[in-house]
Coordinates of C-alpha atoms and ligand atoms in Angstrom, one line a residue:
X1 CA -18.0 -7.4 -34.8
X2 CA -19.0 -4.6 -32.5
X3 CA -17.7 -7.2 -29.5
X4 CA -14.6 -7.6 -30.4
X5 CA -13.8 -3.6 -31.5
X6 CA -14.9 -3.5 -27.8
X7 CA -12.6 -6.3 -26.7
X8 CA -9.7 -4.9 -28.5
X9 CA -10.7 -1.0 -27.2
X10 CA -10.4 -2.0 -23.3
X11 CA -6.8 -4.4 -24.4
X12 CA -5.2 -1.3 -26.6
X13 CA -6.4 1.2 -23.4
X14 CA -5.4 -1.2 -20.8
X15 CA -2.0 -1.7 -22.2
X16 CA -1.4 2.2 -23.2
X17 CA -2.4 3.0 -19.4
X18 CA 0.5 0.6 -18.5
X19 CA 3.0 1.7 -20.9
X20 CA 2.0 5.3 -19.2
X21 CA 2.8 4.0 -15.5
X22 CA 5.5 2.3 -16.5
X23 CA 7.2 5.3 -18.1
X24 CA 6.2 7.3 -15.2
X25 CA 7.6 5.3 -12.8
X26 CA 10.9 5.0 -14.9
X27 CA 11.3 8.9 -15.1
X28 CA 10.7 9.7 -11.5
X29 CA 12.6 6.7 -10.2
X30 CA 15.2 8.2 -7.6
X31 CA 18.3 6.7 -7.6
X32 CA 19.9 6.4 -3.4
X33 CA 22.6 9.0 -3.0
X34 CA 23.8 7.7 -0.1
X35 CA 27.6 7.3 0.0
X36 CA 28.0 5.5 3.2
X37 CA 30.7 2.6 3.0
X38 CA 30.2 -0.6 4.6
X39 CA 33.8 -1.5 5.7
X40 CA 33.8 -4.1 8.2
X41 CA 30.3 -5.0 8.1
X42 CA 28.7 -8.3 6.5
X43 CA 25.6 -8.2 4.3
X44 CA 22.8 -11.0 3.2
X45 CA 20.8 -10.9 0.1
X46 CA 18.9 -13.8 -0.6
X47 CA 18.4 -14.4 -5.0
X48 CA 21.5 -11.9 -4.8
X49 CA 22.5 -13.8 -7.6
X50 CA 20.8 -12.6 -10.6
X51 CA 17.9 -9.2 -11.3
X52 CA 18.0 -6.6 -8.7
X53 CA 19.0 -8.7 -5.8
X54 CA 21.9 -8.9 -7.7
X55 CA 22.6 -5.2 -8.4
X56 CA 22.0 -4.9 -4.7
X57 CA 24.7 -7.1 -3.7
X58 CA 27.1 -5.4 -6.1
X59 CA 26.7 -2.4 -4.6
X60 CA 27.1 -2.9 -1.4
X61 CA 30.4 -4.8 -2.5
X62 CA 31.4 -1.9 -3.8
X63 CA 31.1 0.0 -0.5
X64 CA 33.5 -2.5 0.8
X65 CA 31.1 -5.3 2.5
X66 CA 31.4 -8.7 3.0
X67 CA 28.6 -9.4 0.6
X68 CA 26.9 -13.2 1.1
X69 CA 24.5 -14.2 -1.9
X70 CA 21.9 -16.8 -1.6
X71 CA 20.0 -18.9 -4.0
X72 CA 18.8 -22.7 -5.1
X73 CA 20.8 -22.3 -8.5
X74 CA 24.4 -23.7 -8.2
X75 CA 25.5 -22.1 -11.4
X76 CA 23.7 -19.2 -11.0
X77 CA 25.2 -18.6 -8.0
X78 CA 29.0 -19.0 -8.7
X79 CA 28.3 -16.8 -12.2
X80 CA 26.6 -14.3 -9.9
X81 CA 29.1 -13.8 -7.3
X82 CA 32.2 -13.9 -10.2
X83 CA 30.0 -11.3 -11.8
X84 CA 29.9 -9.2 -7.9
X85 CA 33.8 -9.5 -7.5
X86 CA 34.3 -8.4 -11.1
X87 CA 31.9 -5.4 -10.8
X88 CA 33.0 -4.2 -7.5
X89 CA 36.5 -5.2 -7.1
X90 CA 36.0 -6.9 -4.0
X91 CA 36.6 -10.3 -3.3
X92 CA 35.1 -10.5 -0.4
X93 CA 31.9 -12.2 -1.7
X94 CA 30.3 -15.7 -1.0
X95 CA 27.6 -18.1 -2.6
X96 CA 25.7 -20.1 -0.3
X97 CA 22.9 -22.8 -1.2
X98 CA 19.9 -21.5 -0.1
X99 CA 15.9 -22.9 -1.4
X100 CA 13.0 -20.9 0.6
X101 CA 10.9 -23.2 -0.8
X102 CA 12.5 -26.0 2.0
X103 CA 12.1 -25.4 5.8
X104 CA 14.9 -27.8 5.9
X105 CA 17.3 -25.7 3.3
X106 CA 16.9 -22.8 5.2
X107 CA 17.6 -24.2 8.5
X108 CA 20.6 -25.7 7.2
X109 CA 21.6 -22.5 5.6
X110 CA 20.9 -20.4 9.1
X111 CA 23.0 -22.7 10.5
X112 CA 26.4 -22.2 8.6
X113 CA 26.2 -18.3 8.8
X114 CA 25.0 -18.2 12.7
X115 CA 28.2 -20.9 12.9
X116 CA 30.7 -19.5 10.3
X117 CA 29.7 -15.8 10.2
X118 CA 31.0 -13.5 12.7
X119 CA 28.6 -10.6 12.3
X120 CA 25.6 -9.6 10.0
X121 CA 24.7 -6.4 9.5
X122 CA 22.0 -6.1 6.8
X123 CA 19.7 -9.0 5.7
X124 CA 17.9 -7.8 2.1
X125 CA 15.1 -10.1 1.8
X126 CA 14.8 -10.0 -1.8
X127 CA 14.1 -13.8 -3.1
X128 CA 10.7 -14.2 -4.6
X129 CA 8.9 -16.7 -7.0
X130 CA 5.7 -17.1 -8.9
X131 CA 5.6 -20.4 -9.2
X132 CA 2.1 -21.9 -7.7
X133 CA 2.3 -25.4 -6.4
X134 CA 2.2 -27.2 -3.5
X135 CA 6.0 -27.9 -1.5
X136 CA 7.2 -30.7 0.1
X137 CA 6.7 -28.8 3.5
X138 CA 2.9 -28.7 2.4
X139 CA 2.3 -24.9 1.5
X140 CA 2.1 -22.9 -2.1
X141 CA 5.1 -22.2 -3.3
X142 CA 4.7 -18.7 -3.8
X143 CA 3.5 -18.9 0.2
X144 CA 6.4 -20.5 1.3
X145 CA 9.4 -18.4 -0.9
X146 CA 8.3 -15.3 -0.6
X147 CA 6.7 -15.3 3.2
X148 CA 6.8 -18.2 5.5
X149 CA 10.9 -19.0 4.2
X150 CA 11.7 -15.7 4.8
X151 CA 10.3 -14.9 8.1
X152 CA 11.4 -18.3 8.8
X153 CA 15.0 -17.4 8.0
X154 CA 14.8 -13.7 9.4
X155 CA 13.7 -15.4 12.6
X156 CA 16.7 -17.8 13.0
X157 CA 19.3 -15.2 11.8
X158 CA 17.4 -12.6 14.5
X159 CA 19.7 -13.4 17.3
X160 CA 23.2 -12.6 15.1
X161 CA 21.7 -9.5 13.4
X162 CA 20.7 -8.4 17.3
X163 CA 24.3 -8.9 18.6
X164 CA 25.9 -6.7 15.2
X165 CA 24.1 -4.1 16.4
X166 CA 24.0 -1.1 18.5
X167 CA 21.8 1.8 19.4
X168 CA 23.3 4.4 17.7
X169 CA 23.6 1.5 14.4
X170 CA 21.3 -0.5 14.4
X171 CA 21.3 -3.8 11.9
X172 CA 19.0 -3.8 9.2
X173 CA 16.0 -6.2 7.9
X174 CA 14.8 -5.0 4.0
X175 CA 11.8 -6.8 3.3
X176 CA 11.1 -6.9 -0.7
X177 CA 7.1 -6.0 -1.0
X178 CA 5.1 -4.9 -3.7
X179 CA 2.2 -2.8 -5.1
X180 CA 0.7 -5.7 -5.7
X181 CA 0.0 -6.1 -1.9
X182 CA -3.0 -3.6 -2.0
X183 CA -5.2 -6.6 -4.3
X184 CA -3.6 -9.5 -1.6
X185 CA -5.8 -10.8 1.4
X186 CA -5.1 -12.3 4.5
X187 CA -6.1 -15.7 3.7
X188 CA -4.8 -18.7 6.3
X189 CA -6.7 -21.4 4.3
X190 CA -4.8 -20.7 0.6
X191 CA -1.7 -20.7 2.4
X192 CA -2.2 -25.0 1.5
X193 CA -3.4 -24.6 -1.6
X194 CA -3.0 -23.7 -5.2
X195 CA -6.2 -23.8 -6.7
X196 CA -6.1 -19.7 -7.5
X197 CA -4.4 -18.1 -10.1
X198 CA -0.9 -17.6 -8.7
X199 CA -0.8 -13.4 -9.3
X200 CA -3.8 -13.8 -5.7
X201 CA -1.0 -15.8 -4.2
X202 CA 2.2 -13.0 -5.1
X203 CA -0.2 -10.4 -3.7
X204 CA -1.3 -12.2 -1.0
X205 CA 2.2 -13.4 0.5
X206 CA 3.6 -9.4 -0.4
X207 CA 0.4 -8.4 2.0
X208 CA 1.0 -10.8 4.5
X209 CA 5.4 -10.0 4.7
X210 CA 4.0 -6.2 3.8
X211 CA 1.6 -6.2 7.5
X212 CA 4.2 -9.2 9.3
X213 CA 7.2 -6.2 8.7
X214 CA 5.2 -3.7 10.9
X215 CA 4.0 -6.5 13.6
X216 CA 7.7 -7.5 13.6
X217 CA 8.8 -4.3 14.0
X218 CA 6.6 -3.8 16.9
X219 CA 7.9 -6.7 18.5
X220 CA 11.8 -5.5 17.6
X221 CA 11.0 -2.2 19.7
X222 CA 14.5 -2.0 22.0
X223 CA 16.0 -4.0 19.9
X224 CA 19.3 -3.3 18.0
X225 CA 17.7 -4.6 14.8
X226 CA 15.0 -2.2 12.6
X227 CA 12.8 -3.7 9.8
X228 CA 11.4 -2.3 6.9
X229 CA 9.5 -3.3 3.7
X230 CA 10.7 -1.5 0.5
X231 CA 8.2 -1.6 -2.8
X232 CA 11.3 -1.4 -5.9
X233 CA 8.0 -0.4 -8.1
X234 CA 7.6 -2.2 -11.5
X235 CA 10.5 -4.2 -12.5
X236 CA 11.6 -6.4 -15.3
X237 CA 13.3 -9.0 -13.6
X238 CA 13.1 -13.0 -14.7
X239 CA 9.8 -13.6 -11.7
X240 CA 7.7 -12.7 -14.5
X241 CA 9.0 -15.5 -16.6
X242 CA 8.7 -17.9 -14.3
X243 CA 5.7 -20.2 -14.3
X244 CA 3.8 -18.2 -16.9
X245 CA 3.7 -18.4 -20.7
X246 CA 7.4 -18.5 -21.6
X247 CA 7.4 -16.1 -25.0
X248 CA 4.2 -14.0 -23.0
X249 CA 6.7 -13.7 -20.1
X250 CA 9.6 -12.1 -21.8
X251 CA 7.2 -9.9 -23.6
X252 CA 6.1 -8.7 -20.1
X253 CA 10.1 -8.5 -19.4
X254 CA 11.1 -6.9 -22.4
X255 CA 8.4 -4.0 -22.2
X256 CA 9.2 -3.5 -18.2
X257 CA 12.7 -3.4 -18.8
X258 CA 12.3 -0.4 -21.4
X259 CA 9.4 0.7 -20.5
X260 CA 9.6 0.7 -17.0
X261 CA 12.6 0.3 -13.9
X262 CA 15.2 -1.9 -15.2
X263 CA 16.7 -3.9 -11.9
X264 CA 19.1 -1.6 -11.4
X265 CA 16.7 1.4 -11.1
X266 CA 14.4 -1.3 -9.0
X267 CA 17.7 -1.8 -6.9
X268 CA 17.8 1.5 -5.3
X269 CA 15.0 1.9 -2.8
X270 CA 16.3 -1.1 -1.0
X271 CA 19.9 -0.3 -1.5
X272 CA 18.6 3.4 0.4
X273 CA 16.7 1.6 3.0
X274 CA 19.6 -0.6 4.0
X275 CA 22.8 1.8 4.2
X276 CA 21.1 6.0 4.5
X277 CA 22.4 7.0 7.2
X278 CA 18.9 9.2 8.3
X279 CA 17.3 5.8 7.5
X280 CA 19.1 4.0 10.4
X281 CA 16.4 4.3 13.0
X282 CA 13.2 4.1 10.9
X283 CA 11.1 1.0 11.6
X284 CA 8.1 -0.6 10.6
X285 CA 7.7 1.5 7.6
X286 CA 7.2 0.9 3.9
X287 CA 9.4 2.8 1.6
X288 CA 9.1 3.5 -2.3
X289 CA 11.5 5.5 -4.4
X290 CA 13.7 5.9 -1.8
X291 CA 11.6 7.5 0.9
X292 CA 8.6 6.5 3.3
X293 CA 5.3 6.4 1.9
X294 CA 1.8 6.5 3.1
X295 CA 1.0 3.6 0.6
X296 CA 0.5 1.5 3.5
X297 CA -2.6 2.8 4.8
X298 CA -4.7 0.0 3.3
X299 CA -7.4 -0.9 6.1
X300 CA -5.6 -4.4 6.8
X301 CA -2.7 -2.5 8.6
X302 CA -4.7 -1.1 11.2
X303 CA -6.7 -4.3 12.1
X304 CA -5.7 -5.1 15.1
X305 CA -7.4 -8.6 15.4
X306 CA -5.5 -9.0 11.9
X307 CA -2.4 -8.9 12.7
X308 CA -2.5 -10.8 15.8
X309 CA -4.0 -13.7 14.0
X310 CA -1.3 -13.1 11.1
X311 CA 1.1 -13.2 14.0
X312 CA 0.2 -16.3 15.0
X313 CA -0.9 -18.4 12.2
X314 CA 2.9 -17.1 10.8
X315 CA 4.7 -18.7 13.8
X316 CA 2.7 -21.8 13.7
X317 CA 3.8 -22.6 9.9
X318 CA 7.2 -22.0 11.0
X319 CA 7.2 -23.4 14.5
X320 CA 9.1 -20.7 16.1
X321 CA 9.0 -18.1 18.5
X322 CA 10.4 -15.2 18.5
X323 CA 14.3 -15.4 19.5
X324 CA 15.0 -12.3 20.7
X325 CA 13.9 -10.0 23.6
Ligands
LIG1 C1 31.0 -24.0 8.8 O1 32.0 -24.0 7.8 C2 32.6 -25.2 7.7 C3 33.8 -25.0 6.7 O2 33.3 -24.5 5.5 C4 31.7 -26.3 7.3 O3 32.3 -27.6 7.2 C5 30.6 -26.4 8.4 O4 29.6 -27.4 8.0 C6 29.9 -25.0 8.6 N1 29.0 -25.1 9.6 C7 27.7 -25.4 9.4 C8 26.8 -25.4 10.7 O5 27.2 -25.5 8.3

């Protein structure tokens, strides 16, 4: 008896203490108030098709881009962009097949924009999963969407994003990470497997795209292309419904939603990070309600030895080098 008043003590705190966050976070979310149009230039958001990658690509449709949405879901993906053109007025809006979770998928997609695509100016990393299992290319899921995929496809649209860009503009890389980074490890061996519970694997591919961001960065120096990670804080998008408990997952969507950043609200640090104008030349950095944050001083960032081996093990799993400079 006396257990379980305990039990249900630490569950009613626990969830009050979230509920708290979560309306915190809601009331001192900033929204970008950037008013910068993007005439002219092209834009990539990968899962731009649906949650807050898809409030991202309708805004910068709205600010007159060429807005290309990715994602593995046919009719998701032709809903999604009829929803973009119909929000923003803009036409000027494509769907392209893209699954993270295939090295062959992405190299296929890379392909037709580095062929068909005359420019790119922004590339919002935004696609995630939770899904833990193993891919055909022989990595976790999770590993493989929301890390190795996307640094694989960053890397093979490097070269276009270099030539769109200048000194005084240079293009932009958004990199979606999360505060779930700070429980994530460095881990090379789980990168095969998926005998963890899949929230270690979220944090741990959000650490490992949160410290590659900065290494990349380094690397980019006298480039014409800046990178940056942007944590949209808690969101209630569909990634929590995935893989878990259906009804338990839209619990946890419903009570994010209201009680917490809808994607919208989520939308906005990245949408900041990608068109400020005083944001052009920041690089390497981490940013969270629309400005830079010190929340990346987490003792994995400053390990050297780290990051050289994250470096590494990174471009082995994707077999790449880096294309530019
Ligand atoms: C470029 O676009 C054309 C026309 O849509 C298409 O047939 C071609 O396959 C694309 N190129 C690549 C490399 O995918």
């Amino acid at each position: 008896m006396a257990l379980l008043l305990i039990i249900y003590s630490v569950i009613t705190t626990i969830s009050v203490l979230i509920l708290i966050i979560g309306l915190y976070q809601k009331n001192t979310n900033t929204i970008c108030q950037s008013k910068r149009r993007l005439d002219g230039k092209t834009v990539l958001v990968t899962g731009g098709t649906s949650g807050m990658g898809l409030e991202v690509a309708t805004d910068f449709a709205r600010r007159g881009a060429r807005v290309i949405v990715a994602c593995p879901f046919q009719e998701e993906g032709i809903s999604g962009k009829e929803s973009i053109i119909w929000n923003s007025g803009n036409k000027n809006v494509v769907f392209e097949h893209l699954d993270l979770s295939k090295y062959d998928s992405v190299k296929k997609f890379a392909a037709n924009i580095i062929e068909n695509e005359t420019r790119l100016d922004i590339l919002v990393n935004n696609a995630g999963v939770s899904i833990s299992k193993i891919t055909k290319d022989g990595f976790n899921m999770i590993m493989q969407v929301n890390y190795l995929g996307t640094i694989l496809l960053t890397f093979l649209l490097l070269p276009l994003l270099e030539k769109s860009g200048d000194e005084e503009e240079p293009s932009r890389i958004i990199n979606t990470a999360s505060v779930s980074h700070n429980v994530g490890k460095v881990d090379f061996d789980s990168w095969k497997t998926k005998t963890g519970i899949p929230f270690q694997y979220y944090a741990n591919s959000k650490l490992c795209l949160s410290l590659f961001t900065r290494e990349l960065s380094k690397r980019l120096k006298g480039s014409k292309v800046v990178v940056n990670a942007i944590d949209p804080g808690v969101v209630g998008t569909r990634i929590y419904k995935i893989g878990t408990n259906y009804i338990l997952g839209s619990l946890v969507v419903f009570f994010a939603t209201y009680f917490s950043k809808d994607p919208w609200e989520g939308a906005q640090t990245a949408i900041h990070a990608s068109v400020c104008e005083k944001a052009r030349k920041i690089s390497g950095e981490y940013f969270f309600n629309c400005k830079v944050t010190k929340k990346t001083k987490l003792p994995w960032f400053n390990d050297i030895k780290v990051n050289k081996a994250l470096w590494d093990n990174t471009l082995e799993a994707i077999d790449q080098k880096l294309p530019i400079n």
